[in-house]
Structure formats: structure tokens, C-alpha cells
CSV table of C-alpha atoms in Angstrom, one decimal:
chain,number,residue,atom,x,y,z
A,1,ARG,CA,0.1,5.8,-12.7
A,2,PRO,CA,1.4,5.2,-16.2
A,3,GLY,CA,2.9,8.2,-17.9
A,4,VAL,CA,3.9,10.0,-14.7
A,5,SER,CA,7.3,11.5,-15.3
A,6,THR,CA,8.6,10.6,-11.8
A,7,HIS,CA,8.3,7.0,-12.7
A,8,ALA,CA,9.9,7.3,-16.2
A,9,GLY,CA,12.8,4.9,-16.6
A,10,VAL,CA,12.0,2.8,-13.6
A,11,PRO,CA,12.8,-0.7,-14.7
A,12,ILE,CA,10.2,-3.3,-14.6
A,13,VAL,CA,11.0,-6.9,-13.6
A,14,SER,CA,10.1,-9.2,-16.5
A,15,PRO,CA,8.7,-12.7,-15.9
A,16,ASP,CA,12.2,-14.2,-16.6
A,17,GLY,CA,13.7,-12.0,-13.9
A,18,SER,CA,15.4,-9.5,-16.2
A,19,LEU,CA,14.9,-5.7,-15.9
A,20,ASP,CA,13.0,-4.0,-18.7
A,21,ALA,CA,12.6,-0.3,-19.1
A,22,ARG,CA,11.1,-0.3,-22.5
A,23,PRO,CA,7.5,0.8,-23.0
A,24,GLY,CA,5.1,-2.1,-23.0
A,25,ASP,CA,1.8,-3.4,-21.6
A,26,ASP,CA,1.0,-1.6,-18.4
A,27,SER,CA,-2.1,-3.6,-17.6
A,28,VAL,CA,-2.5,-5.2,-14.2
A,29,VAL,CA,-4.6,-8.4,-13.9
A,30,PHE,CA,-4.9,-8.3,-10.1
A,31,VAL,CA,-3.2,-6.6,-7.0
A,32,LEU,CA,-2.0,-8.2,-3.8
A,33,ALA,CA,-1.5,-5.5,-1.1
A,34,GLN,CA,-0.1,-6.1,2.3
A,35,TYR,CA,-0.8,-3.1,4.6
A,36,PRO,CA,-0.4,-0.6,1.8
A,37,VAL,CA,0.4,3.1,2.2
A,38,ALA,CA,-2.5,4.0,-0.2
A,39,ASP,CA,-2.5,7.7,0.8
A,40,PRO,CA,1.1,8.9,1.4
A,41,LEU,CA,0.0,12.4,2.5
A,42,ALA,CA,-2.4,11.0,5.1
A,43,ARG,CA,0.2,8.6,6.3
A,44,TYR,CA,2.8,11.4,6.4
A,45,ARG,CA,0.6,13.7,8.5
A,46,TYR,CA,-0.2,10.7,10.8
A,47,VAL,CA,3.5,9.9,11.5
A,48,VAL,CA,4.4,13.6,11.9
A,49,ARG,CA,1.7,13.7,14.7
A,50,ARG,CA,3.1,10.5,16.2
A,51,ALA,CA,6.7,11.9,16.2
A,52,GLN,CA,5.6,14.4,18.8
A,53,GLU,CA,4.5,11.6,21.2
A,54,PRO,CA,6.9,10.3,23.9
A,55,PRO,CA,8.5,6.9,23.0
A,56,GLN,CA,6.2,3.9,23.7
A,57,PRO,CA,7.4,0.7,25.3
A,58,GLY,CA,7.0,-2.5,23.3
A,59,PRO,CA,7.8,-3.2,19.6
A,60,ALA,CA,9.7,-0.5,18.0
A,61,PHE,CA,7.7,2.2,16.2
A,62,ASP,CA,9.9,4.9,15.0
A,63,ALA,CA,7.8,7.8,13.6
A,64,ASN,CA,10.9,9.9,12.9
A,65,ARG,CA,12.3,7.2,10.7
A,66,LEU,CA,9.0,7.1,8.7
A,67,VAL,CA,9.0,10.9,8.4
A,68,ALA,CA,12.5,10.8,7.1
A,69,SER,CA,11.5,8.0,4.6
A,70,HIS,CA,8.7,10.2,3.3
A,71,HIS,CA,11.2,13.1,2.8
A,72,GLY,CA,13.6,10.8,1.1
A,73,TYR,CA,11.1,9.5,-1.4
A,74,PHE,CA,8.8,12.5,-2.0
A,75,THR,CA,9.9,16.0,-2.9
A,76,ASP,CA,7.1,17.6,-0.9
A,77,GLU,CA,3.5,17.2,0.4
A,78,ALA,CA,2.1,18.0,-3.1
A,79,ALA,CA,4.0,15.0,-4.4
A,80,MET,CA,2.6,12.9,-1.6
A,81,ALA,CA,-0.9,14.0,-2.5
A,82,GLU,CA,-0.3,13.3,-6.2
A,83,ALA,CA,0.8,9.7,-5.4
A,84,SER,CA,-2.3,8.9,-3.3
A,85,VAL,CA,-4.0,5.9,-4.8
A,86,THR,CA,-7.1,6.8,-2.8
A,87,ARG,CA,-7.2,10.2,-4.4
A,88,ILE,CA,-6.6,8.8,-7.9
A,89,VAL,CA,-9.5,6.3,-7.5
A,90,SER,CA,-11.8,8.8,-5.8
A,91,GLY,CA,-11.2,11.4,-8.4
A,92,GLY,CA,-12.0,9.0,-11.3
A,93,GLU,CA,-8.4,9.1,-12.6
A,94,ALA,CA,-7.8,5.4,-12.5
A,95,ARG,CA,-7.6,3.9,-16.0
A,96,ALA,CA,-8.5,0.5,-14.6
A,97,LEU,CA,-9.6,-1.1,-11.4
A,98,PRO,CA,-8.2,-4.6,-11.2
A,99,PRO,CA,-9.4,-6.9,-8.5
A,100,VAL,CA,-7.5,-6.2,-5.2
A,101,TRP,CA,-6.8,-8.5,-2.3
A,102,LEU,CA,-5.7,-6.4,0.7
A,103,ALA,CA,-4.3,-7.5,4.1
A,104,HIS,CA,-4.5,-5.2,7.1
A,105,ALA,CA,-2.9,-5.8,10.5
A,106,GLU,CA,-5.0,-4.9,13.5
A,107,VAL,CA,-2.0,-3.4,15.4
A,108,ASP,CA,-0.5,-1.4,12.5
A,109,ASP,CA,1.3,1.7,13.8
A,110,ASN,CA,2.7,2.4,10.3
A,111,VAL,CA,-0.6,2.5,8.4
A,112,PRO,CA,-3.6,3.2,10.6
A,113,THR,CA,-6.9,1.5,9.9
A,114,GLU,CA,-8.5,4.8,8.8
A,115,ILE,CA,-6.1,5.1,5.8
A,116,THR,CA,-6.8,1.5,4.7
A,117,GLU,CA,-10.6,1.9,5.2
A,118,ALA,CA,-10.6,5.1,3.1
A,119,PHE,CA,-8.9,3.3,0.3
A,120,VAL,CA,-11.2,0.2,0.5
A,121,SER,CA,-14.3,2.5,0.5
A,122,ALA,CA,-13.1,4.6,-2.5
A,123,TYR,CA,-12.2,1.5,-4.5
A,124,GLY,CA,-15.6,0.0,-3.9
A,125,LYS,CA,-17.4,3.2,-4.7
A,126,ALA,CA,-15.5,3.5,-7.9
A,127,GLY,CA,-16.7,0.1,-9.0
A,128,GLY,CA,-13.6,-1.9,-8.1
A,129,ARG,CA,-13.7,-5.3,-6.5
A,130,ILE,CA,-11.7,-5.4,-3.3
A,131,GLU,CA,-11.3,-8.1,-0.7
A,132,ARG,CA,-10.0,-6.7,2.6
A,133,VAL,CA,-8.7,-9.3,5.1
A,134,TYR,CA,-8.3,-8.2,8.7
A,135,PHE,CA,-5.6,-9.9,10.8
A,136,PRO,CA,-6.5,-9.5,14.5
A,137,GLY,CA,-3.5,-9.0,16.8
A,138,ALA,CA,-1.1,-8.8,13.9
A,139,ARG,CA,1.4,-6.0,13.5
A,140,HIS,CA,2.6,-4.1,10.4
A,141,GLY,CA,5.1,-6.3,8.6
A,142,PHE,CA,3.8,-9.6,10.0
A,143,MET,CA,4.5,-11.2,6.6
A,144,GLN,CA,8.2,-10.9,7.3
A,145,GLN,CA,8.2,-13.6,10.0
A,146,ALA,CA,6.9,-17.1,9.9
A,147,SER,CA,3.5,-17.3,11.8
A,148,ALA,CA,0.0,-18.6,11.6
A,149,ASP,CA,-1.0,-15.2,10.2
A,150,THR,CA,1.7,-15.4,7.5
A,151,ASP,CA,0.5,-18.9,6.5
A,152,LYS,CA,-3.1,-17.8,6.4
A,153,SER,CA,-2.2,-14.7,4.3
A,154,VAL,CA,-0.2,-16.8,1.8
A,155,ALA,CA,-3.1,-19.3,1.5
A,156,LEU,CA,-5.7,-16.5,1.0
A,157,MET,CA,-3.5,-14.8,-1.6
A,158,ARG,CA,-3.1,-18.1,-3.5
A,159,ASP,CA,-6.8,-18.7,-3.3
A,160,PHE,CA,-7.4,-15.1,-4.6
A,161,ILE,CA,-5.0,-15.7,-7.5
A,162,GLY,CA,-6.6,-19.0,-8.3
A,163,ARG,CA,-10.0,-17.2,-8.8
A,164,MET,CA,-8.5,-14.8,-11.3
């Protein structure tokens, strides 16, 4: 959100790769979102609940690490609520609704489907154009490893950009 004091002075990477903290054009032409945490408070409450569960076998999901990450980034739950893109869009506070391409992994322990679906619904109801692509069997972070899903995601993002 432009003008929010917590983001003041955060440098922006310019097209030439340099860092720029000067005021400038804050418009966004499109958004590519890979398994986004669109509602930090909902995600925080989810991982707090998950931290109470016994450890599960299989790929590592560390709810306590995610709880600590929220505490490290946000001052409190009010700040998490304030940062919720879903809340901003639902409340009519968004200054613009650029087209969004969003990937969601089926097996996402970090960002459950309900959080993503709430954002997709809010964005559409607000009049925004959003394309959600579901990746069956994929896990959160799948784009960090070479795979057929990664290749598919890159191809779909390129196609989306080409239509802008």
C-alpha cells in the first residue's frame, strides 16, 4: 500500500538493477503471485493452530518457524490485519486492481487453500481480473526446484505477461 509508513524508505529495484528509494510511479501493470500470503493474520492463526499438532512425517513443515517469522516481520496481530491484501481489496481500499496471475499448490501447508480462495473471491468481487492456476500434487515452494510444474508455471506466466 503506497504511503504506508512501515514501507517508507524501502528501496525499489529499478529496471537497471539499481536500488531507488525516491518517490516515483507506484503503478503496477500486472501481478504474478506464487502461493501468496494474501492474509497474514489468517495465515498466522493457521500456523499457530498447526504448531500445537504433533510433528508429521514427510516433507518438513515447521509451524513454529512460520510463527517466529510472523513475529519477526509484524509488530502484532493488528499489523498483520492491516497488511492483509484480502482485507484491503474487500474493504474498497485498493487504489488499483491490476490483472493477477496466481499459482496455488495443492499440498500447501504454508498457505492453505482457504486463504488463497478468499483472496481470489475478494479480488473478483472488487472487479479485478484474476487467473488462479491450481497445481495438483505440488507443494508450497515448488518453483524452487526444476520440475514439470515449474516449467508449466513459467510458461503460463510468460503467456500471461504476453497478454498484457
